[in-house]
């Protein structure tokens, strides 16, 4: 007598004997991909807001370059160690932390009174995005099996592409509707309800699974890893993290210094 196959609301295949049942796949993906959409949209939406930020805060060209580079820099530096930390000490925990940091930093960006405060907030946004993004990969690898895992990764890739592509259009529409000063602030403020919703959904729907064991865990890239018996922060490979961070910082600073000065224009970049 054969057992019934899982419904579409269940993750890929039946859980192995003795393993906890799979959580509903649709709920898990909604909880995971909502903040991912906000984090990836924030990369591109700010491009159309730069002229409004320049006029609203009196920002200079270096300030505007760091509005872009600060986010990317923090994102890249945090991404790898955050993924490893989630593997070791709990992906759900670091995902919730990243969502909270990203949401609070988005609110800080929207309320920024000076270019310096805005740049600090953008760096914190990058930290939050770097904390939450690798946990999504790890949780898909952990919670889905078989063809459902491939569908989950495909949906994740679709959300990434749509978020980055939709950012400039959404930003231009917002600035066109509500005006320059309130408009650029709203491009950051829209992340707040998204992340608040994502935090609640993740808290309610993501399973409370512990982090992987220090030795022989399944990493956020889907491969088996080992730490050679190292414990605590040593398991994060601080030397490798430092080297990767230095390379990323050099790359971002080089890109920032070689970028052309943003064109000064009294008209915002919006749809007409």
XYZ file of N, CA and C in Angstrom:
816
model
N 0.853 -1.191 0.000
C 0.000 0.000 0.000
C 0.882 1.232 0.000
N 0.668 2.104 -0.936
C 1.526 3.280 -1.068
C 0.913 4.450 -0.344
N 1.792 5.346 0.138
C 1.323 6.543 0.842
C 1.019 7.637 -0.155
N 0.171 8.547 0.256
C -0.207 9.662 -0.622
C 0.982 10.565 -0.828
N 1.071 11.097 -2.031
C 2.158 12.017 -2.334
C 1.887 13.360 -1.696
N 2.953 14.136 -1.402
C 2.770 15.432 -0.773
C 1.961 16.371 -1.648
N 1.212 17.223 -1.021
C 0.445 18.243 -1.737
C 1.359 19.375 -2.135
N 0.910 20.253 -3.051
C 1.750 21.371 -3.458
C 2.093 22.291 -2.313
N 1.296 22.279 -1.214
C 1.592 23.151 -0.099
C 2.695 22.595 0.792
N 3.141 21.370 0.511
C 4.194 20.774 1.313
C 5.500 20.877 0.561
N 6.592 20.905 1.341
C 7.900 20.943 0.710
C 8.128 19.631 -0.024
N 8.984 19.690 -1.020
C 9.295 18.704 -2.030
C 8.912 17.280 -1.844
N 9.342 16.604 -0.798
C 9.051 15.193 -0.653
C 8.887 14.882 0.816
N 8.396 13.677 1.080
C 8.162 13.317 2.462
C 9.462 13.320 3.238
N 9.366 13.684 4.520
C 10.552 13.741 5.346
C 11.038 12.339 5.644
N 12.340 12.147 5.793
C 12.860 10.842 6.140
C 12.328 10.398 7.494
N 12.384 9.067 7.731
C 11.910 8.538 9.001
C 12.646 9.199 10.148
N 11.876 9.628 11.151
C 12.451 10.241 12.331
C 12.692 11.732 12.203
N 12.544 12.306 11.005
C 12.753 13.739 10.810
C 11.442 14.473 11.014
N 11.501 15.749 11.431
C 10.277 16.520 11.588
C 9.595 16.729 10.252
N 8.282 16.868 10.236
C 7.577 17.064 8.969
C 7.963 18.367 8.321
N 7.907 18.378 6.994
C 8.235 19.592 6.247
C 7.205 20.674 6.518
N 7.632 21.936 6.629
C 6.686 23.035 6.771
C 6.009 23.319 5.445
N 4.853 23.984 5.458
C 4.199 24.338 4.196
C 5.124 25.181 3.321
N 5.350 24.726 2.094
C 6.350 25.356 1.233
C 5.979 26.784 0.876
N 4.707 27.024 0.590
C 4.306 28.362 0.166
C 4.523 29.380 1.270
N 4.190 29.004 2.489
C 4.403 29.923 3.611
C 5.886 30.221 3.799
N 6.701 29.189 3.730
C 8.144 29.373 3.899
C 8.691 30.308 2.829
N 8.301 30.122 1.572
C 8.836 30.944 0.507
C 8.365 32.389 0.606
N 7.125 32.604 1.026
C 6.653 33.979 1.221
C 7.461 34.666 2.316
N 7.691 33.960 3.419
C 8.446 34.542 4.526
C 9.893 34.833 4.126
N 10.477 33.975 3.304
C 11.874 34.155 2.913
C 12.056 35.211 1.833
N 11.160 35.235 0.858
C 11.382 36.055 -0.328
C 10.876 37.489 -0.198
N 9.999 37.758 0.775
C 9.525 39.139 0.950
C 10.662 40.084 1.323
N 11.491 39.782 2.342
C 12.609 40.690 2.621
C 13.696 40.640 1.554
N 13.842 39.499 0.864
C 14.814 39.442 -0.221
C 14.440 40.419 -1.328
N 13.144 40.505 -1.654
C 12.692 41.460 -2.661
C 13.049 42.885 -2.245
N 12.789 43.221 -0.975
C 13.097 44.567 -0.493
C 14.593 44.845 -0.534
N 15.404 43.859 -0.135
C 16.850 44.060 -0.099
C 17.428 44.251 -1.493
N 16.960 43.475 -2.462
C 17.482 43.604 -3.825
C 16.924 44.835 -4.526
N 15.670 45.199 -4.252
C 15.108 46.410 -4.825
C 15.872 47.644 -4.356
N 16.382 47.604 -3.114
C 17.105 48.750 -2.574
C 18.417 49.013 -3.285
N 18.929 48.032 -4.025
C 20.154 48.250 -4.788
C 19.905 49.205 -5.949
N 18.773 49.030 -6.636
C 18.534 49.790 -7.859
C 17.587 50.972 -7.689
N 16.705 50.925 -6.687
C 15.714 51.989 -6.556
C 16.357 53.321 -6.219
N 17.511 53.277 -5.537
C 18.143 54.521 -5.107
C 18.749 55.287 -6.272
N 18.991 54.612 -7.397
C 19.620 55.299 -8.527
C 18.788 56.477 -9.022
N 17.476 56.291 -9.101
C 16.631 57.374 -9.592
C 16.374 58.424 -8.528
N 16.722 58.104 -7.273
C 16.501 59.059 -6.185
C 17.697 59.970 -5.944
N 18.829 59.706 -6.598
C 20.042 60.481 -6.330
C 19.880 61.979 -6.583
N 19.280 62.427 -7.712
C 19.106 63.877 -7.889
C 18.248 64.506 -6.793
N 17.207 63.788 -6.339
C 16.361 64.314 -5.269
C 17.108 64.351 -3.945
N 17.953 63.359 -3.679
C 18.771 63.366 -2.460
C 19.759 64.522 -2.500
N 20.330 64.756 -3.678
C 21.292 65.853 -3.842
C 20.658 67.197 -3.518
N 19.471 67.429 -4.039
C 18.809 68.720 -3.793
C 18.198 68.799 -2.399
N 17.698 67.681 -1.888
C 17.031 67.701 -0.588
C 17.971 67.802 0.588
N 19.130 67.153 0.506
C 20.083 67.153 1.618
C 21.320 67.991 1.337
N 21.427 68.539 0.140
C 22.636 69.262 -0.231
C 23.839 68.337 -0.313
N 23.644 67.134 -0.795
C 24.706 66.135 -0.846
C 25.657 66.425 -1.991
N 26.945 66.163 -1.757
C 27.949 66.300 -2.792
C 28.108 65.008 -3.578
N 28.988 65.040 -4.561
C 29.169 63.869 -5.415
C 29.700 62.671 -4.622
N 30.628 62.915 -3.669
C 31.150 61.797 -2.873
C 30.074 61.211 -1.976
N 29.195 62.068 -1.448
C 28.078 61.568 -0.639
C 27.174 60.659 -1.467
N 26.877 61.088 -2.682
C 25.998 60.303 -3.536
C 26.641 58.972 -3.938
N 27.955 59.002 -4.178
C 28.636 57.763 -4.514
C 28.602 56.779 -3.349
N 28.706 57.290 -2.119
C 28.684 56.400 -0.966
C 27.275 55.934 -0.632
N 26.257 56.656 -1.066
C 24.897 56.124 -0.929
C 24.783 54.809 -1.683
N 25.454 54.726 -2.824
C 25.462 53.492 -3.609
C 26.487 52.487 -3.090
N 27.728 52.950 -2.887
C 28.814 52.039 -2.558
C 28.729 51.515 -1.132
N 28.237 52.334 -0.198
C 28.172 51.898 1.191
C 27.299 50.674 1.371
N 26.184 50.633 0.655
C 25.283 49.482 0.730
C 25.968 48.238 0.170
N 26.546 48.372 -1.021
C 27.195 47.225 -1.665
C 28.390 46.736 -0.856
N 29.139 47.669 -0.282
C 30.317 47.311 0.504
C 29.930 46.495 1.728
N 28.957 46.988 2.504
C 28.535 46.272 3.703
C 27.911 44.930 3.349
N 27.121 44.909 2.296
C 26.481 43.671 1.842
C 27.542 42.601 1.563
N 28.545 42.951 0.769
C 29.554 41.983 0.378
C 30.422 41.520 1.528
N 30.770 42.432 2.445
C 31.629 42.067 3.569
C 30.912 41.122 4.526
N 29.631 41.343 4.762
C 28.886 40.565 5.755
C 28.407 39.235 5.185
N 28.229 39.145 3.883
C 27.538 38.017 3.250
C 28.132 36.650 3.630
N 29.438 36.478 3.450
C 30.059 35.172 3.667
C 30.092 34.782 5.146
N 30.603 35.644 6.062
C 30.589 35.234 7.470
C 29.185 35.042 8.029
N 28.209 35.807 7.538
C 26.837 35.622 8.012
C 26.289 34.272 7.581
N 26.612 33.852 6.365
C 26.173 32.539 5.914
C 26.764 31.428 6.753
N 28.057 31.528 7.069
C 28.702 30.520 7.899
C 28.154 30.546 9.326
N 27.916 31.743 9.849
C 27.361 31.850 11.200
C 25.975 31.221 11.273
N 25.174 31.415 10.230
C 23.864 30.783 10.204
C 23.952 29.273 10.157
N 24.933 28.755 9.401
C 25.142 27.308 9.353
C 25.455 26.758 10.742
N 26.208 27.513 11.518
C 26.680 27.025 12.810
C 25.680 27.243 13.934
N 25.046 28.396 13.965
C 24.292 28.807 15.147
C 22.811 29.077 14.898
N 22.318 28.764 13.710
C 20.890 28.870 13.468
C 20.536 29.879 12.399
N 20.023 29.380 11.281
C 19.700 30.268 10.160
C 18.492 31.139 10.463
N 17.499 30.568 11.132
C 16.307 31.344 11.466
C 16.667 32.543 12.333
N 17.549 32.352 13.286
C 17.964 33.432 14.179
C 18.624 34.569 13.411
N 19.545 34.231 12.525
C 20.250 35.269 11.777
C 19.358 35.889 10.708
N 18.423 35.134 10.190
C 17.478 35.702 9.229
C 16.620 36.773 9.900
N 16.076 36.466 11.062
C 15.264 37.443 11.788
C 16.092 38.668 12.169
N 17.331 38.442 12.590
C 18.205 39.561 12.927
C 18.450 40.444 11.712
N 18.723 39.824 10.564
C 18.965 40.602 9.351
C 17.752 41.400 8.918
N 16.567 40.789 9.002
C 15.339 41.500 8.638
C 15.128 42.700 9.554
N 15.362 42.524 10.854
C 15.174 43.623 11.802
C 16.161 44.755 11.541
N 17.433 44.410 11.326
C 18.447 45.439 11.058
C 18.129 46.180 9.764
N 17.755 45.446 8.734
C 17.441 46.077 7.452
C 16.244 47.019 7.575
N 15.190 46.594 8.277
C 14.011 47.436 8.426
C 14.284 48.699 9.218
N 15.014 48.566 10.337
C 15.326 49.739 11.152
C 16.252 50.700 10.405
N 17.209 50.159 9.665
C 18.114 51.012 8.889
C 17.373 51.719 7.753
N 16.376 51.062 7.176
C 15.562 51.712 6.145
C 14.797 52.894 6.728
N 14.255 52.717 7.924
C 13.568 53.824 8.596
C 14.545 54.960 8.896
N 15.742 54.604 9.336
C 16.773 55.613 9.595
C 17.137 56.361 8.324
N 17.221 55.665 7.209
C 17.516 56.320 5.928
C 16.415 57.292 5.536
N 15.170 56.878 5.724
C 14.043 57.733 5.353
C 13.992 59.007 6.182
N 14.482 58.948 7.417
C 14.424 60.103 8.322
C 15.744 60.866 8.390
N 16.723 60.489 7.571
C 18.062 61.068 7.668
C 18.033 62.585 7.453
N 18.620 63.348 8.381
C 18.641 64.805 8.214
C 19.866 65.311 7.459
N 20.906 64.500 7.345
C 22.153 64.898 6.694
C 22.667 63.766 5.815
N 23.534 64.097 4.852
C 24.125 63.033 4.034
C 24.912 62.005 4.859
N 25.589 62.446 5.919
C 26.357 61.522 6.745
C 25.452 60.483 7.400
N 24.337 60.923 7.961
C 23.402 59.988 8.588
C 22.835 59.026 7.545
N 22.546 59.544 6.368
C 22.029 58.680 5.305
C 23.043 57.613 4.915
N 24.308 57.979 4.799
C 25.325 57.014 4.417
C 25.533 55.960 5.500
N 25.479 56.371 6.768
C 25.582 55.397 7.864
C 24.405 54.432 7.812
N 23.220 54.968 7.567
C 22.032 54.123 7.497
C 22.112 53.166 6.313
N 22.659 53.616 5.196
C 22.797 52.743 4.037
C 23.778 51.601 4.314
N 24.843 51.884 5.045
C 25.770 50.824 5.428
C 25.057 49.798 6.306
N 24.243 50.277 7.256
C 23.501 49.367 8.120
C 22.479 48.556 7.318
N 21.876 49.180 6.313
C 20.989 48.424 5.431
C 21.744 47.292 4.744
N 22.953 47.576 4.290
C 23.764 46.543 3.661
C 24.113 45.424 4.628
N 24.371 45.777 5.890
C 24.636 44.761 6.906
C 23.419 43.855 7.080
N 22.229 44.464 7.179
C 21.015 43.668 7.328
C 20.774 42.759 6.139
N 20.961 43.294 4.934
C 20.785 42.473 3.731
C 21.801 41.345 3.677
N 23.045 41.630 4.090
C 24.068 40.605 4.104
C 23.804 39.520 5.131
N 23.122 39.866 6.219
C 22.776 38.870 7.229
C 21.662 37.941 6.764
N 20.646 38.502 6.100
C 19.468 37.690 5.775
C 19.617 36.880 4.487
N 20.349 37.394 3.511
C 20.381 36.750 2.200
C 20.960 35.338 2.213
N 22.114 35.089 2.846
C 22.638 33.709 2.796
C 21.791 32.716 3.574
N 21.018 33.202 4.541
C 20.159 32.280 5.298
C 19.051 31.718 4.402
N 18.633 32.485 3.406
C 17.594 32.013 2.492
C 18.088 30.801 1.713
N 19.312 30.903 1.207
C 19.886 29.773 0.468
C 20.000 28.552 1.373
N 20.496 28.764 2.588
C 20.669 27.648 3.501
C 19.361 27.003 3.904
N 18.318 27.820 4.137
C 17.043 27.248 4.564
C 16.346 26.513 3.421
N 16.479 27.011 2.193
C 15.942 26.264 1.058
C 16.635 24.906 0.958
N 17.960 24.903 1.110
C 18.710 23.657 1.048
C 18.300 22.715 2.178
N 17.993 23.255 3.329
C 17.672 22.445 4.491
C 16.233 21.931 4.478
N 15.295 22.768 4.022
C 13.876 22.458 4.183
C 13.247 21.797 2.960
N 13.871 21.901 1.790
C 13.286 21.356 0.568
C 14.130 20.208 0.042
N 13.462 19.278 -0.627
C 14.149 18.137 -1.218
C 13.605 17.874 -2.618
N 14.414 17.191 -3.398
C 13.969 16.776 -4.715
C 13.652 17.943 -5.639
N 12.599 17.772 -6.418
C 12.230 18.793 -7.400
C 11.752 20.082 -6.743
N 11.227 19.968 -5.512
C 10.763 21.174 -4.812
C 11.916 22.115 -4.523
N 13.101 21.569 -4.290
C 14.266 22.422 -4.041
C 14.614 23.217 -5.294
N 14.573 22.557 -6.457
C 14.840 23.270 -7.697
C 13.826 24.363 -7.964
N 12.538 24.077 -7.682
C 11.508 25.100 -7.874
C 11.716 26.269 -6.924
N 12.124 25.979 -5.703
C 12.354 27.049 -4.732
C 13.505 27.950 -5.166
N 14.600 27.343 -5.635
C 15.720 28.153 -6.122
C 15.326 28.942 -7.374
N 14.506 28.340 -8.235
C 14.036 29.056 -9.414
C 13.188 30.263 -9.046
N 12.315 30.096 -8.056
C 11.495 31.210 -7.602
C 12.350 32.302 -6.976
N 13.364 31.883 -6.227
C 14.277 32.860 -5.642
C 14.988 33.671 -6.724
N 15.462 33.007 -7.759
C 16.136 33.707 -8.859
C 15.191 34.670 -9.566
N 13.941 34.267 -9.721
C 12.953 35.142 -10.350
C 12.727 36.397 -9.526
N 12.600 36.235 -8.213
C 12.394 37.385 -7.327
C 13.589 38.333 -7.388
N 14.799 37.775 -7.436
C 15.988 38.625 -7.528
C 15.952 39.471 -8.798
N 15.669 38.832 -9.932
C 15.628 39.566 -11.194
C 14.541 40.618 -11.234
N 13.345 40.263 -10.765
C 12.227 41.207 -10.771
C 12.500 42.380 -9.841
N 13.067 42.112 -8.656
C 13.322 43.176 -7.687
C 14.311 44.197 -8.232
N 15.412 43.720 -8.800
C 16.428 44.636 -9.334
C 15.881 45.415 -10.521
N 15.110 44.756 -11.378
C 14.569 45.432 -12.555
C 13.465 46.416 -12.200
N 12.668 46.088 -11.186
C 11.529 46.940 -10.834
C 11.933 48.144 -10.010
N 13.101 48.098 -9.372
C 13.506 49.190 -8.495
C 13.465 50.564 -9.130
N 14.123 50.790 -10.280
C 14.089 52.129 -10.887
C 12.684 52.573 -11.269
N 11.872 51.665 -11.781
C 10.505 52.041 -12.154
C 9.686 52.444 -10.928
N 9.795 51.673 -9.854
C 9.056 51.998 -8.632
C 9.554 53.312 -8.051
N 10.870 53.505 -8.022
C 11.424 54.745 -7.490
C 11.003 55.965 -8.295
N 11.075 55.857 -9.623
C 10.660 56.978 -10.460
C 9.202 57.312 -10.294
N 8.351 56.292 -10.183
C 6.925 56.525 -10.000
C 6.641 57.208 -8.672
N 7.328 56.778 -7.618
C 7.123 57.378 -6.294
C 7.507 58.855 -6.305
N 8.681 59.161 -6.861
C 9.136 60.556 -6.883
C 8.228 61.410 -7.752
N 7.729 60.851 -8.833
C 6.829 61.594 -9.711
C 5.506 61.908 -9.024
N 5.041 60.989 -8.183
C 3.728 61.168 -7.541
C 3.806 62.075 -6.317
N 4.797 61.868 -5.459
C 4.810 62.594 -4.179
C 5.818 63.725 -4.118
N 6.637 63.906 -5.148
C 7.585 65.005 -5.152
C 8.977 64.573 -4.737
N 9.930 65.505 -4.873
C 11.344 65.168 -4.679
C 11.676 64.787 -3.238
N 11.469 65.711 -2.302
C 11.953 65.489 -0.940
C 11.247 64.312 -0.279
N 9.925 64.317 -0.316
C 9.191 63.194 0.265
C 9.388 61.933 -0.565
N 9.617 62.098 -1.863
C 9.749 60.951 -2.744
C 10.968 60.106 -2.438
N 12.159 60.736 -2.322
C 13.351 59.930 -2.062
C 13.278 59.279 -0.689
N 12.650 59.941 0.251
C 12.491 59.341 1.579
C 11.537 58.143 1.518
N 10.532 58.248 0.679
C 9.574 57.147 0.554
C 10.202 55.924 -0.096
N 11.212 56.133 -0.961
C 11.878 54.974 -1.567
C 12.555 54.089 -0.520
N 12.941 54.680 0.609
C 13.463 53.890 1.722
C 12.343 53.447 2.658
N 11.350 54.294 2.819
C 10.294 54.017 3.795
C 9.443 52.818 3.393
N 9.327 52.541 2.100
C 8.496 51.401 1.690
C 9.068 50.070 2.163
N 10.357 50.061 2.525
C 10.931 48.829 3.055
C 10.418 48.492 4.448
N 9.956 49.509 5.184
C 9.577 49.292 6.587
C 8.371 48.364 6.708
N 7.240 48.632 6.027
C 6.131 47.680 6.144
C 6.452 46.309 5.559
N 7.267 46.271 4.498
C 7.649 44.979 3.931
C 8.446 44.146 4.923
N 9.412 44.770 5.575
C 10.239 44.027 6.523
C 9.470 43.702 7.798
N 8.569 44.575 8.208
C 7.748 44.272 9.382
C 6.871 43.057 9.116
N 6.249 43.034 7.933
C 5.445 41.881 7.552
C 6.313 40.624 7.464
N 7.485 40.751 6.861
C 8.369 39.600 6.708
C 8.828 39.074 8.062
N 9.106 39.966 8.996
C 9.551 39.532 10.323
C 8.468 38.726 11.026
N 7.233 39.218 10.960
C 6.122 38.509 11.606
C 5.901 37.149 10.951
N 5.896 37.115 9.617
C 5.681 35.855 8.912
C 6.807 34.863 9.193
N 8.043 35.353 9.198
C 9.168 34.461 9.464
C 9.118 33.930 10.891
N 8.752 34.782 11.830
C 8.667 34.349 13.227
C 7.597 33.272 13.397
N 6.497 33.417 12.661
C 5.389 32.473 12.806
C 5.577 31.210 11.969
N 6.161 31.332 10.785
C 6.124 30.246 9.811
C 7.435 29.486 9.660
N 8.577 30.104 9.906
C 9.822 29.372 9.723
C 10.027 28.401 10.869
N 10.406 27.175 10.572
C 10.580 26.170 11.631
C 11.742 26.521 12.543
N 11.585 26.166 13.795
C 12.616 26.454 14.791
C 13.650 25.347 14.792
N 14.383 25.244 13.716
C 15.452 24.252 13.625
C 16.727 24.872 14.129
N 17.527 24.067 14.770
C 18.791 24.570 15.285
C 19.805 24.726 14.176
N 20.924 25.402 14.495
C 22.003 25.533 13.534
C 22.676 24.195 13.321
N 23.386 24.083 12.222
C 24.093 22.849 11.935
C 25.184 22.601 12.951
N 25.591 21.372 13.097
C 26.706 21.082 13.975
C 27.956 21.743 13.443
N 28.887 22.007 14.349
C 30.099 22.710 13.940
C 30.903 21.886 12.954
N 30.861 20.584 13.086
C 31.597 19.728 12.168
C 30.645 19.067 11.197
N 30.942 19.185 9.896
C 30.161 18.482 8.896
C 28.782 19.037 8.683
N 28.605 20.379 8.691
C 27.306 20.980 8.457
C 27.047 21.112 6.974
N 25.776 21.321 6.645
C 25.403 21.668 5.280
C 25.388 23.175 5.177
N 26.225 23.752 4.367
C 26.412 25.193 4.327
C 25.326 25.855 3.515
N 25.335 27.211 3.538
C 24.347 27.985 2.799
C 24.542 27.880 1.300
N 25.652 27.312 0.874
C 25.849 27.077 -0.551
C 25.435 25.675 -0.942
N 24.960 24.884 0.050
C 24.460 23.562 -0.253
C 25.516 22.480 -0.238
N 26.721 22.775 0.276
C 27.781 21.786 0.325
C 28.070 21.408 1.759
N 28.608 20.203 1.933
C 28.995 19.762 3.262
C 30.314 20.418 3.638
N 30.324 20.993 4.846
C 31.523 21.683 5.289
C 31.923 21.181 6.652
N 33.152 21.376 6.982
C 33.640 21.035 8.306
C 34.528 22.135 8.817
N 34.624 22.257 10.143
C 35.419 23.325 10.739
C 36.661 22.791 11.405
N 36.935 21.495 11.238
C 38.160 20.944 11.800
C 38.186 20.996 13.305
N 37.011 20.975 13.965
C 36.967 20.987 15.411
C 37.039 22.376 16.009
N 37.140 23.421 15.203
C 37.208 24.775 15.736
C 35.880 25.183 16.326
N 35.945 25.997 17.369
C 34.749 26.432 18.065
C 34.668 27.950 18.069
N 33.457 28.462 18.336
C 33.259 29.897 18.474
C 33.587 30.635 17.193
N 34.170 31.850 17.369
C 34.462 32.693 16.218
C 35.526 32.082 15.315
N 36.358 31.184 15.855
C 37.388 30.558 15.024
C 36.775 29.739 13.904
N 35.557 29.218 14.122
C 34.891 28.421 13.090
C 34.482 29.257 11.895
N 34.480 30.575 12.018
C 34.100 31.454 10.913
C 35.267 31.754 9.981
N 36.469 31.217 10.276
C 37.648 31.465 9.458
C 37.914 32.969 9.350
N 38.289 33.611 10.468
C 38.461 35.073 10.456
C 39.498 35.567 9.460
N 40.561 34.770 9.219
C 41.564 35.201 8.250
C 40.979 35.253 6.850
N 40.215 34.214 6.480
C 39.577 34.225 5.172
C 38.583 35.360 5.027
N 37.817 35.619 6.101
C 36.857 36.720 6.079
C 37.572 38.056 5.902
N 38.700 38.235 6.603
C 39.447 39.488 6.505
C 39.987 39.695 5.098
N 40.523 38.629 4.500
C 41.061 38.755 3.148
C 39.966 39.057 2.132
N 38.823 38.346 2.264
C 37.721 38.589 1.344
C 37.164 39.998 1.520
N 37.059 40.454 2.771
C 36.543 41.797 3.041
C 37.472 42.859 2.474
N 38.788 42.647 2.629
C 39.746 43.610 2.094
C 39.634 43.698 0.578
N 39.503 42.537 -0.074
C 39.365 42.541 -1.535
C 38.079 43.238 -1.968
N 36.987 42.982 -1.249
C 35.715 43.614 -1.593
C 35.772 45.113 -1.369
N 36.391 45.528 -0.243
C 36.529 46.965 0.034
C 37.348 47.660 -1.046
N 38.444 47.016 -1.441
C 39.283 47.605 -2.484
C 38.506 47.739 -3.779
N 37.731 46.728 -4.121
C 36.954 46.762 -5.353
C 35.910 47.873 -5.316
N 35.198 47.984 -4.175
C 34.153 49.010 -4.078
C 34.747 50.411 -4.074
N 35.854 50.603 -3.344
C 36.479 51.922 -3.293
C 37.040 52.310 -4.657
N 37.586 51.337 -5.375
C 38.100 51.617 -6.722
C 36.971 52.004 -7.665
N 35.845 51.288 -7.557
C 34.697 51.616 -8.405
C 34.150 52.991 -8.058
N 34.129 53.311 -6.742
C 33.595 54.601 -6.318
C 34.474 55.754 -6.785
N 35.808 55.569 -6.691
C 36.709 56.654 -7.075
C 36.766 56.869 -8.577
N 36.502 55.813 -9.349
C 36.566 55.927 -10.809
C 35.229 56.266 -11.438
N 34.161 56.274 -10.631
C 32.842 56.569 -11.185
C 32.751 58.033 -11.563
N 32.086 58.366 -12.649
C 31.919 59.762 -13.026
C 31.039 60.490 -12.030
N 31.254 61.759 -11.908
C 30.446 62.556 -10.991
C 29.005 62.566 -11.468
N 28.039 62.328 -10.555
C 26.637 62.321 -10.963
C 26.239 63.644 -11.589
N 25.505 63.574 -12.651
C 25.070 64.766 -13.367
C 24.116 65.575 -12.503
N 24.401 66.832 -12.349
C 23.565 67.707 -11.550
C 22.416 68.224 -12.409
N 21.242 67.984 -11.955
C 20.074 68.379 -12.717
C 18.962 68.733 -11.756
N 18.202 69.757 -12.075
C 17.085 70.154 -11.223
C 15.891 69.250 -11.400
N 15.907 68.461 -12.455
C 14.749 67.585 -12.720
C 15.048 66.177 -12.246
N 14.132 65.550 -11.476
C 14.356 64.169 -11.044
C 14.243 63.207 -12.209
N 14.883 62.059 -12.047
C 14.803 61.009 -13.066
C 13.526 60.226 -12.847
N 12.507 60.565 -13.573
C 11.203 59.935 -13.365
C 10.565 59.621 -14.705
N 9.528 58.824 -14.647
C 8.729 58.571 -15.833
C 7.973 59.815 -16.251
N 7.869 60.021 -17.543
C 7.060 61.144 -18.055
C 6.138 60.610 -19.135
